[in-house]
Amino acid sequence: MLRSLMACGTAYRRFRIWKLFTMRVNENNDDMVSVEYDKYYQTKNLFGDPYPELIAFYSAIKNRGKLLDLGCGQGRDAIALARLGFEVTGIDLSRVGIEQLNEIAETENLPLKGMVSDIYEYSNYKEFDFVLLDSMLHFGKKEKQREMALLKSIIKWVKPQTHITICIQNSGDC
């Protein structure tokens, strides 16, 4: 399955975008992480606007479909992509972040729904045409095995021709 991972060939200013065509998971419950982010998300729009390069990448896609935003937080990307016409489902551990996302979706009547769930336990990938992981993967010593299991799971369970976009901070090690 690793052969299906191919770089788009573009290193962006702040991240790289990878595109796959066709990954499942389980692990520990991250209650502490959700509580921590619930505190941070008291500040609305904590992480600001989505990366312009990410929006440009998705704007160029003509056939918009169902998109899954894993680890969506307050919806920075999910909201923007729903505004572009994608039918978006966002998943995050933070109840506060998901409530904020759903409030904006309802106010603007966007094709967007947020769900409080652990991305490492989610497995219903087959209904999506696009899967997005923006700044979710760090591949540090503690996370690497779990994150690789997540990627393998997603690749295993998405339908053929699904586009998986992974945005990784460019720390200079890439």
C-alpha positions as CSV (number, residue, x, y, z in Angstrom):
1,M,0.0,0.0,0.0
2,L,2.9,2.4,0.5
3,R,3.3,2.5,-3.3
4,S,0.0,4.3,-3.4
5,L,1.5,7.2,-1.5
6,M,2.8,9.7,-4.0
7,A,3.8,13.3,-3.5
8,C,2.0,15.9,-5.4
9,G,5.5,17.2,-6.1
10,T,5.0,20.5,-4.4
11,A,6.6,21.6,-1.2
12,Y,4.6,24.5,0.0
13,R,5.8,27.3,2.2
14,R,4.4,25.9,5.5
15,F,3.5,22.3,4.6
16,R,3.5,19.6,2.1
17,I,0.5,18.0,0.5
18,W,0.5,14.3,-0.2
19,K,-2.2,12.6,-2.3
20,L,-3.1,8.9,-2.0
21,F,-5.6,6.9,-4.0
22,T,-6.9,4.5,-1.8
23,M,-6.0,3.5,4.9
24,R,-8.3,1.7,9.7
25,V,-7.4,2.3,13.3
26,N,-7.8,1.7,17.0
27,E,-5.9,2.8,20.1
28,N,-6.1,4.5,23.4
29,N,-8.8,6.9,24.4
30,D,-7.4,10.5,24.4
31,D,-9.7,12.1,27.1
32,M,-6.9,14.2,28.4
33,V,-6.2,15.6,24.9
34,S,-9.9,16.5,24.4
35,V,-10.1,18.3,27.8
36,E,-6.9,20.2,26.9
37,Y,-8.3,21.3,23.5
38,D,-11.6,22.2,25.1
39,K,-9.7,24.8,27.2
40,Y,-7.8,26.1,24.2
41,Y,-10.9,26.4,22.0
42,Q,-12.5,28.8,24.4
43,T,-10.7,31.2,22.1
44,K,-12.7,31.1,18.9
45,N,-10.9,30.6,15.6
46,L,-7.8,29.7,17.6
47,F,-5.7,28.6,14.6
48,G,-6.9,31.2,12.2
49,D,-7.7,30.8,8.6
50,P,-6.9,27.7,6.6
51,Y,-3.6,27.6,4.6
52,P,-4.2,29.4,1.2
53,E,-2.4,26.6,-0.5
54,L,-4.8,24.0,0.9
55,I,-7.8,26.0,-0.3
56,A,-6.2,26.6,-3.7
57,F,-5.5,22.8,-4.0
58,Y,-9.2,21.9,-3.2
59,S,-10.6,24.8,-5.3
60,A,-8.9,23.2,-8.4
61,I,-10.9,20.0,-7.9
62,K,-13.9,20.1,-10.2
63,N,-15.8,17.0,-9.0
64,R,-16.6,18.0,-5.4
65,G,-17.9,15.2,-3.2
66,K,-18.0,14.0,0.4
67,L,-14.9,15.0,2.5
68,L,-13.8,13.7,5.9
69,D,-11.7,16.1,7.9
70,L,-10.0,14.1,10.7
71,G,-9.0,16.1,13.7
72,C,-10.9,19.1,12.5
73,G,-10.9,21.1,15.7
74,Q,-13.0,24.2,15.4
75,G,-13.4,23.6,11.7
76,R,-10.8,25.9,10.2
77,D,-10.5,23.7,7.0
78,A,-13.9,22.0,7.2
79,I,-15.9,25.3,7.1
80,A,-13.8,26.6,4.2
81,L,-14.2,23.4,2.2
82,A,-17.9,23.3,2.8
83,R,-18.1,26.9,1.5
84,L,-16.4,25.6,-1.6
85,G,-19.2,23.0,-2.1
86,F,-17.8,19.9,-0.5
87,E,-20.1,17.9,1.7
88,V,-17.9,17.8,4.8
89,T,-17.9,15.7,8.0
90,G,-15.5,16.8,10.6
91,I,-14.3,14.6,13.5
92,D,-12.5,15.7,16.6
93,L,-12.2,14.9,20.3
94,S,-13.0,18.4,21.4
95,R,-16.7,18.9,22.2
96,V,-16.1,22.7,22.3
97,G,-14.5,22.7,18.9
98,I,-17.3,20.6,17.3
99,E,-20.0,22.8,18.9
100,Q,-18.4,25.9,17.4
101,L,-18.1,24.2,14.0
102,N,-21.7,23.0,14.0
103,E,-22.9,26.4,15.1
104,I,-21.2,28.0,12.0
105,A,-22.5,25.3,9.7
106,E,-26.1,25.9,10.9
107,T,-25.8,29.7,10.8
108,E,-24.5,29.6,7.2
109,N,-26.5,26.5,6.1
110,L,-23.4,24.7,5.1
111,P,-23.2,21.0,4.0
112,L,-21.1,20.3,7.1
113,K,-21.6,18.2,10.2
114,G,-19.2,17.8,13.1
115,M,-18.9,14.7,15.3
116,V,-17.2,14.3,18.6
117,S,-15.1,11.1,18.2
118,D,-11.6,9.7,18.4
119,I,-10.1,9.6,14.9
120,Y,-8.1,6.5,15.9
121,E,-11.4,4.7,16.5
122,Y,-13.2,5.9,13.4
123,S,-13.6,3.4,10.5
124,N,-16.4,4.5,8.2
125,Y,-14.1,5.7,5.4
126,K,-15.9,4.1,2.5
127,E,-18.5,6.8,2.2
128,F,-16.0,9.6,1.5
129,D,-14.3,10.7,-1.7
130,F,-11.7,12.8,0.1
131,V,-10.0,12.4,3.5
132,L,-8.0,15.3,5.0
133,L,-5.5,15.2,7.8
134,D,-4.2,18.8,8.3
135,S,-1.4,19.1,10.9
136,M,-2.6,15.9,12.6
137,L,0.5,13.8,12.1
138,H,3.8,14.6,13.7
139,F,5.7,11.3,13.6
140,G,7.5,12.0,16.8
141,K,8.8,9.0,18.8
142,K,5.7,8.7,20.9
143,E,3.2,9.1,18.1
144,K,4.9,7.4,15.1
145,Q,3.6,3.9,15.6
146,R,0.0,5.0,16.3
147,E,0.0,7.5,13.4
148,M,1.4,4.9,10.9
149,A,-1.4,2.5,12.1
150,L,-3.9,5.3,11.4
151,L,-2.6,5.9,7.9
152,K,-2.5,2.2,7.1
153,S,-6.1,1.8,8.3
154,I,-7.3,4.7,6.2
155,I,-5.6,3.3,3.1
156,K,-7.1,-0.1,3.8
157,W,-10.7,1.0,4.2
158,V,-11.3,3.9,1.8
159,K,-12.9,3.2,-1.5
160,P,-10.8,3.2,-4.7
161,Q,-9.9,6.6,-6.1
162,T,-10.3,8.3,-2.7
163,H,-8.0,11.3,-2.4
164,I,-6.2,11.5,1.0
165,T,-4.6,14.8,1.7
166,I,-2.0,15.0,4.5
167,C,-0.6,18.3,5.5
168,I,2.5,18.2,7.5
169,Q,4.3,21.1,9.0
170,N,7.6,21.6,7.2
171,S,10.1,21.5,10.0
172,G,13.0,21.6,7.7
173,D,13.6,17.8,8.1
174,C,11.5,17.0,5.0
